PDB file of C-alpha atoms in Angstrom:
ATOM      1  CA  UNK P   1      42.960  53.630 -15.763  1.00 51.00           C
ATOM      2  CA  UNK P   2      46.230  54.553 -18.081  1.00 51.00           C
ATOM      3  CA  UNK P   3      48.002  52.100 -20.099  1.00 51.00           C
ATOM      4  CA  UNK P   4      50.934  52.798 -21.931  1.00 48.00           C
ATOM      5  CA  UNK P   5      50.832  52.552 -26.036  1.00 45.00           C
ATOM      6  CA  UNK P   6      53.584  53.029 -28.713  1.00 46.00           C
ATOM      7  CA  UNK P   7      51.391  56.077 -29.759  1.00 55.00           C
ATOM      8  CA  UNK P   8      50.667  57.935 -26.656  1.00 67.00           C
ATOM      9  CA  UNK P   9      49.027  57.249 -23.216  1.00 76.00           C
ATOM     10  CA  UNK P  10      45.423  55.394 -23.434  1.00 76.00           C
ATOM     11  CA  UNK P  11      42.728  56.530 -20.851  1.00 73.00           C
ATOM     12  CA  UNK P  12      39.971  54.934 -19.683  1.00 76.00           C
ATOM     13  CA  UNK P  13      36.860  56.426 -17.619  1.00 76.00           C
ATOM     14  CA  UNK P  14      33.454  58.653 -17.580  1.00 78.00           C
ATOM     15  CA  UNK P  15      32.703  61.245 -20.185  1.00 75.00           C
ATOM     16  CA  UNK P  16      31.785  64.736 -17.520  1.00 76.00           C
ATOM     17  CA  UNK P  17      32.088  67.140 -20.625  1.00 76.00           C
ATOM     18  CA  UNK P  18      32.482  67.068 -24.212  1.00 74.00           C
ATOM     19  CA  UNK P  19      33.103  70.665 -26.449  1.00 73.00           C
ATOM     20  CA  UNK P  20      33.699  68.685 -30.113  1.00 75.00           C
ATOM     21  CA  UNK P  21      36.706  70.425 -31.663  1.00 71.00           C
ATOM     22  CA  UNK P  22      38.015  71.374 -28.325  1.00 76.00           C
ATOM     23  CA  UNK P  23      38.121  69.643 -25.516  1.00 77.00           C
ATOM     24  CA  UNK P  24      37.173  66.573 -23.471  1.00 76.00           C
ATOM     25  CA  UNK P  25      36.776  66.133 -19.981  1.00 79.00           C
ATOM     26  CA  UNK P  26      37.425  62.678 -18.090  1.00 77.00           C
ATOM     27  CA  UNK P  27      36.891  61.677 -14.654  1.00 76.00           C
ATOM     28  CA  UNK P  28      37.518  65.310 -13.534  1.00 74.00           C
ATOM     29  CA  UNK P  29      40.578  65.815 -15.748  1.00 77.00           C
ATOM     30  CA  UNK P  30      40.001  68.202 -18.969  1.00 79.00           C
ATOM     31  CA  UNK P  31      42.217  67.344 -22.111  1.00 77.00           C
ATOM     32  CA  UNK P  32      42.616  69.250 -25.362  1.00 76.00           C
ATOM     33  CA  UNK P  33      41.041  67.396 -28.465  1.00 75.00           C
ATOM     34  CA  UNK P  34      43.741  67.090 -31.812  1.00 71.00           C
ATOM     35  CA  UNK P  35      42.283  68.972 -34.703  1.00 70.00           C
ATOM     36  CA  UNK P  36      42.118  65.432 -36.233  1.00 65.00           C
ATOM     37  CA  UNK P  37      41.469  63.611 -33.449  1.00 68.00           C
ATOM     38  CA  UNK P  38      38.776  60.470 -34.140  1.00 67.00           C
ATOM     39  CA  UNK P  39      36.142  61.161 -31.748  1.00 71.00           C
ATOM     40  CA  UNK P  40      33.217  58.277 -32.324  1.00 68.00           C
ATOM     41  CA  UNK P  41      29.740  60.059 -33.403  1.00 68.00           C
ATOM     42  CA  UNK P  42      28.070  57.993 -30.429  1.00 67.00           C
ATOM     43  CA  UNK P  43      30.750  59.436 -27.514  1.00 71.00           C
ATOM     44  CA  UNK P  44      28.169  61.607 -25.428  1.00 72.00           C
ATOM     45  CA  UNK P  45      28.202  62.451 -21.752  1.00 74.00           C
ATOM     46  CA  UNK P  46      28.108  60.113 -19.451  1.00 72.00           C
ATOM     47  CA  UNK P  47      29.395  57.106 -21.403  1.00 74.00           C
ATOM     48  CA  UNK P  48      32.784  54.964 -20.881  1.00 76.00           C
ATOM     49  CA  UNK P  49      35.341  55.974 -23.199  1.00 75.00           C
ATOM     50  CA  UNK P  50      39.299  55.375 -24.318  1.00 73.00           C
ATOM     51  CA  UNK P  51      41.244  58.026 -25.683  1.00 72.00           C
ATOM     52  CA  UNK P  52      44.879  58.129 -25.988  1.00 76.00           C
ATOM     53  CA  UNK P  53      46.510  61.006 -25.154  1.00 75.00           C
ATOM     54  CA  UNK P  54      49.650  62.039 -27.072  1.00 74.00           C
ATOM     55  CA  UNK P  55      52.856  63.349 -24.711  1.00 67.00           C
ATOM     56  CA  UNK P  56      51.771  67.055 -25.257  1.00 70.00           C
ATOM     57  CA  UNK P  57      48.560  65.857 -23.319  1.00 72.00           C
ATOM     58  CA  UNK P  58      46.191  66.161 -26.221  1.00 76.00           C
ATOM     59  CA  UNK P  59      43.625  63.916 -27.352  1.00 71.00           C
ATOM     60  CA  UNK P  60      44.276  62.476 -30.381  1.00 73.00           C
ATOM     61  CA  UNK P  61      41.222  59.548 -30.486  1.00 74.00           C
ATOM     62  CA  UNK P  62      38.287  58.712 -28.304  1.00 72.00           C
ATOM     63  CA  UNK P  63      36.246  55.297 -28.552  1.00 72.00           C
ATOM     64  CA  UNK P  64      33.525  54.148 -26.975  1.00 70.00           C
ATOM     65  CA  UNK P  65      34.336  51.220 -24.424  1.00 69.00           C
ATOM     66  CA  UNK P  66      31.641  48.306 -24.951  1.00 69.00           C
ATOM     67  CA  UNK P  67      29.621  47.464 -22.539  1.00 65.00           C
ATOM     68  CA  UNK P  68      30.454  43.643 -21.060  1.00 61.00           C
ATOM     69  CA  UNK P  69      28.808  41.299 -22.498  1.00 58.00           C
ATOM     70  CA  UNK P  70      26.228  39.721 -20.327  1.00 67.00           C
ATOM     71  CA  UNK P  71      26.229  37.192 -18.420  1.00 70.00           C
ATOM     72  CA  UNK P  72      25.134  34.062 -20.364  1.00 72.00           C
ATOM     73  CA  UNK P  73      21.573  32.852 -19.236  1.00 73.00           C
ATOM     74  CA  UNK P  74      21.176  30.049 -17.165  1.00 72.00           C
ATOM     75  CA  UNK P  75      21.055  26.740 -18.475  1.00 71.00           C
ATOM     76  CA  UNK P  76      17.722  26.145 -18.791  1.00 68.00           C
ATOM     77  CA  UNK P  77      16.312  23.663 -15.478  1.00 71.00           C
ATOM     78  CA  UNK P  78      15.526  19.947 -16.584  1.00 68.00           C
ATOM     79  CA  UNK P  79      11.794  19.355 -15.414  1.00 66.00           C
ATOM     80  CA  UNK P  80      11.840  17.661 -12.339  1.00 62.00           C
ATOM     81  CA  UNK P  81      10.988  14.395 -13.129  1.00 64.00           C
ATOM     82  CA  UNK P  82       7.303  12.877 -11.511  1.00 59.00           C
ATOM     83  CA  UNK P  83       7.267  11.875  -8.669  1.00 56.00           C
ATOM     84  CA  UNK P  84       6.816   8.066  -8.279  1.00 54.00           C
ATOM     85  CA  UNK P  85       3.544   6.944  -7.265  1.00 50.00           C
ATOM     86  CA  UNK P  86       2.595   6.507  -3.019  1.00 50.00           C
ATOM     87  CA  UNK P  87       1.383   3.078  -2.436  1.00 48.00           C
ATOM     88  CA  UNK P  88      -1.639   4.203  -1.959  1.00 47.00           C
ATOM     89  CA  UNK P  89      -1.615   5.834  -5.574  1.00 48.00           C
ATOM     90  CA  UNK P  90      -5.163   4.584  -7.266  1.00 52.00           C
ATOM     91  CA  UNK P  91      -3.546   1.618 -10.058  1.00 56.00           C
ATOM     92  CA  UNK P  92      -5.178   1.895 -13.089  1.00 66.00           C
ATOM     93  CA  UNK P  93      -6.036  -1.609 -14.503  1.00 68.00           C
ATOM     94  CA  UNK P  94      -8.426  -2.699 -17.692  1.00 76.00           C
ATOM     95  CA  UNK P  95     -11.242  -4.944 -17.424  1.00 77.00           C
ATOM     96  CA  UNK P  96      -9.318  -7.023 -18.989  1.00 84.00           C
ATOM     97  CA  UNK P  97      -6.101  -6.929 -16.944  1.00 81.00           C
ATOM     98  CA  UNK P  98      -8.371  -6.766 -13.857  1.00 79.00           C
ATOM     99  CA  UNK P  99     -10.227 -10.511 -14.723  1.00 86.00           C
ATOM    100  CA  UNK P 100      -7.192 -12.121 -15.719  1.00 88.00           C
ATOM    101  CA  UNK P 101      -5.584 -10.951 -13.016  1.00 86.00           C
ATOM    102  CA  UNK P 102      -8.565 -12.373 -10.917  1.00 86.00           C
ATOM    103  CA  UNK P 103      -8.034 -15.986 -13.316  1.00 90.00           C
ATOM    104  CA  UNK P 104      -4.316 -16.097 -12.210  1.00 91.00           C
ATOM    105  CA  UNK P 105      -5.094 -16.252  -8.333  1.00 89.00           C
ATOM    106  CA  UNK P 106      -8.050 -18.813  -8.845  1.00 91.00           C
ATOM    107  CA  UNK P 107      -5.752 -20.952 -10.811  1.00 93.00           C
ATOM    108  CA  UNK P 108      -3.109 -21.042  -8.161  1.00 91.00           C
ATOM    109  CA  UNK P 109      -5.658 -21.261  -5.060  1.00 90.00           C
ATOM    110  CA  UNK P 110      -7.089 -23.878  -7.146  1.00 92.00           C
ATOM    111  CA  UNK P 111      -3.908 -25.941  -7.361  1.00 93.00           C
ATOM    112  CA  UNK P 112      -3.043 -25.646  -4.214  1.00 91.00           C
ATOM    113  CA  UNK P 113      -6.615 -26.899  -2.893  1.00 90.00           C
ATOM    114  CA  UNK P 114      -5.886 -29.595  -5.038  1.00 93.00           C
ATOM    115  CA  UNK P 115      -2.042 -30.464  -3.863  1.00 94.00           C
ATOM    116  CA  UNK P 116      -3.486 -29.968  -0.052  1.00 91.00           C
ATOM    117  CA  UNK P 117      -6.641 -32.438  -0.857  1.00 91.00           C
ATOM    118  CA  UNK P 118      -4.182 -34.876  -2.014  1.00 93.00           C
ATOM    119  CA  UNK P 119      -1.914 -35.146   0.667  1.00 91.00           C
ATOM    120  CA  UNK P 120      -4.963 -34.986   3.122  1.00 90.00           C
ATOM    121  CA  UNK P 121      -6.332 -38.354   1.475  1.00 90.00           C
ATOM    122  CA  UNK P 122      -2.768 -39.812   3.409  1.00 91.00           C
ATOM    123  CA  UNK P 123      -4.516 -39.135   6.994  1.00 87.00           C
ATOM    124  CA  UNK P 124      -8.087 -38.536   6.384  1.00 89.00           C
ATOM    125  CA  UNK P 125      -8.507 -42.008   8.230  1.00 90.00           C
ATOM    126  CA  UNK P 126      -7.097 -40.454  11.195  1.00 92.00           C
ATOM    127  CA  UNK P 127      -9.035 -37.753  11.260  1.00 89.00           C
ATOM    128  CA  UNK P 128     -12.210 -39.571  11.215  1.00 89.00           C
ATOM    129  CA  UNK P 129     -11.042 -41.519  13.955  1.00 89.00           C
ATOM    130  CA  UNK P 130     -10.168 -38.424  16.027  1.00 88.00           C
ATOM    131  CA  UNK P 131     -13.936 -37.189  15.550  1.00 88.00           C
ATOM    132  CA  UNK P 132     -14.722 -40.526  16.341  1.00 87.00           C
ATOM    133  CA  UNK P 133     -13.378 -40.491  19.785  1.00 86.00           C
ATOM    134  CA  UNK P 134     -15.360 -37.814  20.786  1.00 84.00           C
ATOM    135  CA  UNK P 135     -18.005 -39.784  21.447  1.00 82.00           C
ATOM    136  CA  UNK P 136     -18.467 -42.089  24.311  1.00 77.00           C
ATOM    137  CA  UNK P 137     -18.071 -45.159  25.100  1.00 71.00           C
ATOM    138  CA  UNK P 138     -18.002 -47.856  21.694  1.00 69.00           C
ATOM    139  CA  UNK P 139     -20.953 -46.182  20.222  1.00 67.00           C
ATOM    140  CA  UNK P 140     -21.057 -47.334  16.561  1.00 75.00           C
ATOM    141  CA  UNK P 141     -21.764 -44.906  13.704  1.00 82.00           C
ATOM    142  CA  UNK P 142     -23.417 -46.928  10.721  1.00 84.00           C
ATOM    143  CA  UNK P 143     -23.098 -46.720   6.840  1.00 85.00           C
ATOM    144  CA  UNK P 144     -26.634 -46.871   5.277  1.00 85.00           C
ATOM    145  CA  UNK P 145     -25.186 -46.963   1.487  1.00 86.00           C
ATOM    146  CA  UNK P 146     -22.119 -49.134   0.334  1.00 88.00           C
ATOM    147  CA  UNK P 147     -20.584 -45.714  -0.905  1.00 89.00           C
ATOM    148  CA  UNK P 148     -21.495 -43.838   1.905  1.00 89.00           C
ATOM    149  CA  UNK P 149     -17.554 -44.635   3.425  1.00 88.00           C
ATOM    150  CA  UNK P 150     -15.983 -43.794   0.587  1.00 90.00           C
ATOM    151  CA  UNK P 151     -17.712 -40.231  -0.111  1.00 90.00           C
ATOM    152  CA  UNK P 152     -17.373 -39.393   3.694  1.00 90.00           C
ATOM    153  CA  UNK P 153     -13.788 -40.161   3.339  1.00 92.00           C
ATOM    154  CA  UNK P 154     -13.047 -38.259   0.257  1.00 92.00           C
ATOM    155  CA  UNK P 155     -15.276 -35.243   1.822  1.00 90.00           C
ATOM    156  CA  UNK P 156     -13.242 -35.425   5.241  1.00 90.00           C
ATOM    157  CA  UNK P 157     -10.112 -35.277   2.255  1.00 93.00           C
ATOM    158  CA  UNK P 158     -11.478 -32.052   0.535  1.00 90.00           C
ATOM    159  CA  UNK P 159     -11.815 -30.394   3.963  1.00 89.00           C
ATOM    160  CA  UNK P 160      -8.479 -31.167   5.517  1.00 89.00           C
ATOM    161  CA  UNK P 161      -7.358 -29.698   2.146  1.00 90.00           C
ATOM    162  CA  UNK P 162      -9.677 -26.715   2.113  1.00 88.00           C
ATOM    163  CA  UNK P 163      -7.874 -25.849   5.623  1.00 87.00           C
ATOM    164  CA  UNK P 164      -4.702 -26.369   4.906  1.00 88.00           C
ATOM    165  CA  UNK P 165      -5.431 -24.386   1.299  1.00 89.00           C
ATOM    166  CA  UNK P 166      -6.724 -21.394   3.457  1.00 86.00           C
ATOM    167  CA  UNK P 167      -4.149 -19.462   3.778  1.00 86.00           C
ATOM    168  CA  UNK P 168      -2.205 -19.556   0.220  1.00 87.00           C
ATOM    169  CA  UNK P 169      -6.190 -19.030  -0.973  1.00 86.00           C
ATOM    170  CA  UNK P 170      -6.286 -15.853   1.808  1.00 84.00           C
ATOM    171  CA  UNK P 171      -3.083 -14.618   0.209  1.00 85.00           C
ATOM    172  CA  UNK P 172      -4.061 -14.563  -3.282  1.00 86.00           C
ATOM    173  CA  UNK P 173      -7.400 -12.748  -2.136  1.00 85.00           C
ATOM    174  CA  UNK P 174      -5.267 -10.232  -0.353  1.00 82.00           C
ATOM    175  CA  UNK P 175      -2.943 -10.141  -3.045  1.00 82.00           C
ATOM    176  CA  UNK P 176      -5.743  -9.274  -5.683  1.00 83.00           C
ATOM    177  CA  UNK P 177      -7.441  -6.904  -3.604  1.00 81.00           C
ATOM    178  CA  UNK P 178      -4.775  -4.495  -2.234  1.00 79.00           C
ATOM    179  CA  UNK P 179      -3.819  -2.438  -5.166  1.00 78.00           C
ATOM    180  CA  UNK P 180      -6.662  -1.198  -5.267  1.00 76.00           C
ATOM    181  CA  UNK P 181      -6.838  -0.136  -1.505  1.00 74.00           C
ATOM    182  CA  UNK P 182      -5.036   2.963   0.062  1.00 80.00           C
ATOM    183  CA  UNK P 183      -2.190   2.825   2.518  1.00 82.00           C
ATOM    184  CA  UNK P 184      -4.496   2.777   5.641  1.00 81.00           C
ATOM    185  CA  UNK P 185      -6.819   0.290   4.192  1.00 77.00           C
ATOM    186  CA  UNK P 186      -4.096  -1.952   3.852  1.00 81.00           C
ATOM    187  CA  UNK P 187      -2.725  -1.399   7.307  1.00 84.00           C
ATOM    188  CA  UNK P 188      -6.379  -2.483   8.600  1.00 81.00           C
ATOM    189  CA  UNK P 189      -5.804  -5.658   6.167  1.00 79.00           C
ATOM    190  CA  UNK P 190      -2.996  -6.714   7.517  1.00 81.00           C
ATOM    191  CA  UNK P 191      -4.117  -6.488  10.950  1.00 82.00           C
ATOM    192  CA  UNK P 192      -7.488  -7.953  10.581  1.00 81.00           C
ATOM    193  CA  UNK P 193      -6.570 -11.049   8.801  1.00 82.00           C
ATOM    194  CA  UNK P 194      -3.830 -12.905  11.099  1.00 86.00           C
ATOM    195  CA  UNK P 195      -6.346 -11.732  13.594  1.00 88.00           C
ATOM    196  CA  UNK P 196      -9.255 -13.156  12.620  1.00 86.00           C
ATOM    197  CA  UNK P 197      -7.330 -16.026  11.416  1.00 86.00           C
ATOM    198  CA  UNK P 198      -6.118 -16.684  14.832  1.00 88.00           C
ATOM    199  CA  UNK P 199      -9.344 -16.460  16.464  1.00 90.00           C
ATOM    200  CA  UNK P 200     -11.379 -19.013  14.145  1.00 89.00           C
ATOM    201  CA  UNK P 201      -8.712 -21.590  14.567  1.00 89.00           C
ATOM    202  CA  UNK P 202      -8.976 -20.537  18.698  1.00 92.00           C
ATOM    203  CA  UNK P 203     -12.805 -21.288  18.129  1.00 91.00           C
ATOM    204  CA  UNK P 204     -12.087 -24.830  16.360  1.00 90.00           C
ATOM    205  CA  UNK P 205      -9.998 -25.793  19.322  1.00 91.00           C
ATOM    206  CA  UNK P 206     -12.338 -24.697  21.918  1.00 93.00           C
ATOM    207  CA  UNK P 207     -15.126 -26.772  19.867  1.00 91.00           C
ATOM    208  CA  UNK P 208     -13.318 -29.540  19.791  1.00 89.00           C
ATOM    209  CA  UNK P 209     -11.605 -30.013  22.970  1.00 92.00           C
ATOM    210  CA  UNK P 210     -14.392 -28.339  25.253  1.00 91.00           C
ATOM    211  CA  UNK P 211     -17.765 -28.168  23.580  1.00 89.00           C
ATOM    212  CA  UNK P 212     -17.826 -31.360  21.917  1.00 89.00           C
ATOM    213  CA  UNK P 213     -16.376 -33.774  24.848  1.00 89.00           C
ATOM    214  CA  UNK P 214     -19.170 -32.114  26.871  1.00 88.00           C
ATOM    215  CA  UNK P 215     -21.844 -31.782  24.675  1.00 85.00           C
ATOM    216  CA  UNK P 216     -22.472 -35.195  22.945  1.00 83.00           C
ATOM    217  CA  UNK P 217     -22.525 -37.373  26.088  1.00 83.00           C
ATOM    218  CA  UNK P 218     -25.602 -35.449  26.622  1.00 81.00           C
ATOM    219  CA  UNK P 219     -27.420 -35.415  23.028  1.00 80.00           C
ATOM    220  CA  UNK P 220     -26.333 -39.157  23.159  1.00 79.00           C
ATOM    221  CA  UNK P 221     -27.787 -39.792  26.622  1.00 76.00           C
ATOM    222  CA  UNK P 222     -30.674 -38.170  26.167  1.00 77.00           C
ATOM    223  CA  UNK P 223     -33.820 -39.999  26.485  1.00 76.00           C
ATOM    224  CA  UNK P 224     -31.929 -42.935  26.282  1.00 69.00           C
ATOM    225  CA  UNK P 225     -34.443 -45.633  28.174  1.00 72.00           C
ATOM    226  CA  UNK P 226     -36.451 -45.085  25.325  1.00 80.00           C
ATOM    227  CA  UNK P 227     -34.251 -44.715  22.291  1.00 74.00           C
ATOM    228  CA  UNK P 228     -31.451 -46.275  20.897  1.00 74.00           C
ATOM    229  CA  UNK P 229     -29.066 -43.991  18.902  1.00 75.00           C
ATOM    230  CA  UNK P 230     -26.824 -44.877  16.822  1.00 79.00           C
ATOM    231  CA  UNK P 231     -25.450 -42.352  14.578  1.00 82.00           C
ATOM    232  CA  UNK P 232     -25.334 -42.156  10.623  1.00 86.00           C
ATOM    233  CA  UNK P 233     -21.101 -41.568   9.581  1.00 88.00           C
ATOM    234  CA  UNK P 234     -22.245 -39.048   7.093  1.00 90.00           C
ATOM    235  CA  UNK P 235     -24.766 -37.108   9.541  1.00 90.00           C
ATOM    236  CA  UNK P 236     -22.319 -37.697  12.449  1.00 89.00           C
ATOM    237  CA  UNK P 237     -19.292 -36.024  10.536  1.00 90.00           C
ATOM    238  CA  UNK P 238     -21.386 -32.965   8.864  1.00 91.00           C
ATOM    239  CA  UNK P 239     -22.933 -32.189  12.412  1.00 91.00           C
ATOM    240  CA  UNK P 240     -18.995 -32.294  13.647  1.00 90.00           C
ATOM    241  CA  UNK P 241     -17.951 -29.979  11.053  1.00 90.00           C
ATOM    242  CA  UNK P 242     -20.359 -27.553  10.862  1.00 92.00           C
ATOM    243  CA  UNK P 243     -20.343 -26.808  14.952  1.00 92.00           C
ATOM    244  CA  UNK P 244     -16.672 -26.721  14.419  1.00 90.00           C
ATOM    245  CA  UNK P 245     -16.982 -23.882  11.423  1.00 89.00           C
ATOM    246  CA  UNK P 246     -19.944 -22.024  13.546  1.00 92.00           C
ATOM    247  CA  UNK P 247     -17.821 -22.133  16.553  1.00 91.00           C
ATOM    248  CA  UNK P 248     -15.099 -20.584  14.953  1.00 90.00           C
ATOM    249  CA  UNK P 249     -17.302 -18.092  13.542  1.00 89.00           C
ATOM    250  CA  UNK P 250     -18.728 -17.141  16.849  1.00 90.00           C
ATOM    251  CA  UNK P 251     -15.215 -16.010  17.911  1.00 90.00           C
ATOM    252  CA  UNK P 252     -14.696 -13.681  15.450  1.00 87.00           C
ATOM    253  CA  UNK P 253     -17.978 -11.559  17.126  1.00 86.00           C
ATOM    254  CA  UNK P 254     -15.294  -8.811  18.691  1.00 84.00           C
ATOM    255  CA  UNK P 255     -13.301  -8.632  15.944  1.00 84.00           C
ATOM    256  CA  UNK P 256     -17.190  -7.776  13.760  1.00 82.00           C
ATOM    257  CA  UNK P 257     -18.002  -5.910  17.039  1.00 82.00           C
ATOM    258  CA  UNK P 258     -14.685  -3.695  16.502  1.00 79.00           C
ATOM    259  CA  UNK P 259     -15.053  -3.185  13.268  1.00 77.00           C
ATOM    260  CA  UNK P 260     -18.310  -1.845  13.934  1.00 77.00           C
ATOM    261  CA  UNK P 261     -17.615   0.043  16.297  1.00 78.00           C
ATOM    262  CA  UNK P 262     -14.737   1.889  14.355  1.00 73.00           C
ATOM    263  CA  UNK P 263     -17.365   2.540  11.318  1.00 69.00           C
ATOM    264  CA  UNK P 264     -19.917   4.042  13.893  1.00 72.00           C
ATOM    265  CA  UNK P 265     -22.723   1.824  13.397  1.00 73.00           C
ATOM    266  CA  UNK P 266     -22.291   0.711  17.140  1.00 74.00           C
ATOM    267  CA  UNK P 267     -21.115   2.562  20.225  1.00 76.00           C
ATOM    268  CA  UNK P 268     -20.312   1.752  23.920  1.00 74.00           C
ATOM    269  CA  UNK P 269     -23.298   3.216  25.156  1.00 77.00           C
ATOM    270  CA  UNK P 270     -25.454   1.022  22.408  1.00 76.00           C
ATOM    271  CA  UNK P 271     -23.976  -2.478  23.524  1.00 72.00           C
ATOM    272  CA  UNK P 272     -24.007  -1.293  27.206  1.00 75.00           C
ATOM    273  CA  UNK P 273     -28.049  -0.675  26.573  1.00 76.00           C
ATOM    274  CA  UNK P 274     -28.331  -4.204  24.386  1.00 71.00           C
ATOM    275  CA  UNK P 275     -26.348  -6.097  26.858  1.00 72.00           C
ATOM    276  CA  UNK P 276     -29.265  -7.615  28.692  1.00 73.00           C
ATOM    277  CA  UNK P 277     -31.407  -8.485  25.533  1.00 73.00           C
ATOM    278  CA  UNK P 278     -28.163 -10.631  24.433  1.00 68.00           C
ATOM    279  CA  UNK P 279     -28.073 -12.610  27.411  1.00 68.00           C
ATOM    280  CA  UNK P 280     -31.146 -13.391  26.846  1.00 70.00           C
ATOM    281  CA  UNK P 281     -30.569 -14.581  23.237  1.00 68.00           C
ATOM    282  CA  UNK P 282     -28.030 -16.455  24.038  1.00 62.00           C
ATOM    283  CA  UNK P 283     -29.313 -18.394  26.829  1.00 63.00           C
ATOM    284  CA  UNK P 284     -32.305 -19.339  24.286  1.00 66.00           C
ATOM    285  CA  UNK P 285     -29.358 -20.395  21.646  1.00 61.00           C
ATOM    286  CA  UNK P 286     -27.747 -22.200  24.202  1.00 57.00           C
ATOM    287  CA  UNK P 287     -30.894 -23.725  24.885  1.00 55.00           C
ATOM    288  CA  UNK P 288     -31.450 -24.839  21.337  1.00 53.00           C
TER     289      UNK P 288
END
C-alpha cells in the first residue's frame, strides 16, 4: 500500500528481511535504510510495518503498524427469563392459605344452599303434591304430631334447595380441588362430573316416572284384605326420597365400573366371569 506524504512516499506491508544500518526488505522489495533513519526497537521479521521512503528510495523511518483493535465482546446475553408455570405445575399453598381457601368455598356453597332453600319454600307445596300423586287412588297420608306438616315441609324446602345448590356447591369443590391436580387429572374432572351429573338426574327421572308409578300400587296392595295402610307424611316422603337418591346412585355403576376398569382393579374378562353371580344379586335385591 503507498500513500503519498509531504516527506516522502509511506509504505505499508510484511517485514521479509531486516540488516539494521542497511537495509530493509518489504513485501519482496529491498530498500536502503538512512543512516538516521528511526527504525522502532520492536520492528522484527515478520511484523506489519510503515516506512516512508524518501525520493532517492531510501528509508528514512519504519514503525510498527498496530494490530486492530479487537472486536468488542458481545454484549453479555440477558438470562432468559423462567419459564411460566404449565397448568399442571404443583401450586404451592400454606396451611393456612390452603384452609381459608377451603372457608371461602363453604361460605359461598353455604349461601347459596341458603338462597336456593328459600326460594324452594315458594313451591315446596307442589312438590309434595307431585309425590303425592304417585300413589293411587285418594289414599290419605296422616300427620301423627301437630308439627309433623310443618317439619316435612321445611325438609321437602332444604332438599329442593340442596338440588338446586348442587351444582354452584360441585363448582366450588372442583374449584378447590384442581390446583392441586395435573393437566390430565383435570381433563378426567371435567369429563366425569357433567357425566355423572347427567346420569343421577337420568336415575331420579327413571325413579320417579317408572319405578315409583309401578312399584307402590303393589307395596300398597299388598295384603290388603287384611290390612289397612295408610301412610305416615313423614315416612311416606323419606321412603320417596331416599329410592329417588339410591336410584340415582345405581346409575352411576358404569361410570364406577369405568373408572375401575381404567385403574386396573377390574377387567373384561373379570366382569365377563362375575356376570352370572350379579344376576343373581340382583334378582335377590329386586326381590327385597
Amino acid at each position: 500500500m503507498n500513500d503519498a506524504g509531504a516527506d516522502g512516499t509511506i509504505l505499508t506491508g510484511t517485514v521479509e528481511e531486516l540488516i539494521p544500518g542497511e537495509s530493509i526488505t518489504i513485501d519482496g522489495d529491498t530498500y536502503r535504510l538512512a543512516s538516521a533513519a528511526n527504525v522502532e526497537p520492536e520492528i522484527d521479521v515478520g511484523r506489519q510495518v510503515q516506512v516512508t521512503v524518501d525520493g532517492g528510495g531510501v528509508v528514512t523511518s519504519v514503525t510498527a503498524v498496530k494490530p486492530p483493535a479487537p472486536p468488542p465482546p458481545p454484549p453479555a446475553r440477558e438470562p432468559a427469563p423462567a419459564p411460566e408455570p404449565e397448568p399442571d405445575d404443583e401450586v404451592r399453598m400454606t396451611l393456612i392459605e390452603h384452609l381459608e381457601e377451603l372457608r371461602q368455598r363453604l361460605i359461598k356453597s353455604v349461601i347459596a344452599l341458603a338462597i336456593t332453600t328459600a326460594f324452594s319454600l315458594i313451591f315446596a307445596k307442589q312438590v309434595l303434591e307431585a309425590f303425592r300423586s304417585l300413589l293411587p287412588g285418594e289414599a290419605p297420608l296422616q300427620a301423627f304430631t301437630p308439627t309433623e306438616t310443618y317439619v316435612v315441609y321445611f325438609k321437602v324446602s332444604i332438599m329442593c334447595g340442596l338440588a338446586f345448590a348442587m351444582p354452584i356447591i360441585v363448582y366450588q369443590f372442583i374449584a378447590f380441588v384442581v390446583p392441586g391436580l395435573t393437566r390430565q387429572e383435570r381433563r378426567w374432572l371435567y369429563f366425569v362430573a357433567p357425566l355423572a351429573g347427567a346420569l343421577f338426574v337420568l336415575g331420579l327421572l327413571f325413579a320417579y316416572f317408572v319405578i315409583l308409578p309401578f312399584g307402590l300400587p303393589i307395596l300398597q296392595g299388598f295384603l290388603s284384605d287384611l290390612v289397612v295402610q295408610q301412610w305416615r307424611l313423614d315416612y311416606y316422603v323419606s321412603f320417596v326420597v331416599r329410592f329417588l337418591i339410591i336410584t340415582g346412585l345405581i346409575f352411576e355403576t358404569p361410570l364406577v365400573i369405568f373408572f375401575l376398569s381404567k385403574v386396573g382393579v377390574v377387567t373384561p374378562q373379570r366382569l365377563a366371569r362375575g356376570r352370572r353371580f350379579a344376576v343373581v344379586v340382583a334378582a335377590a335385591v329386586a326381590a327385597v
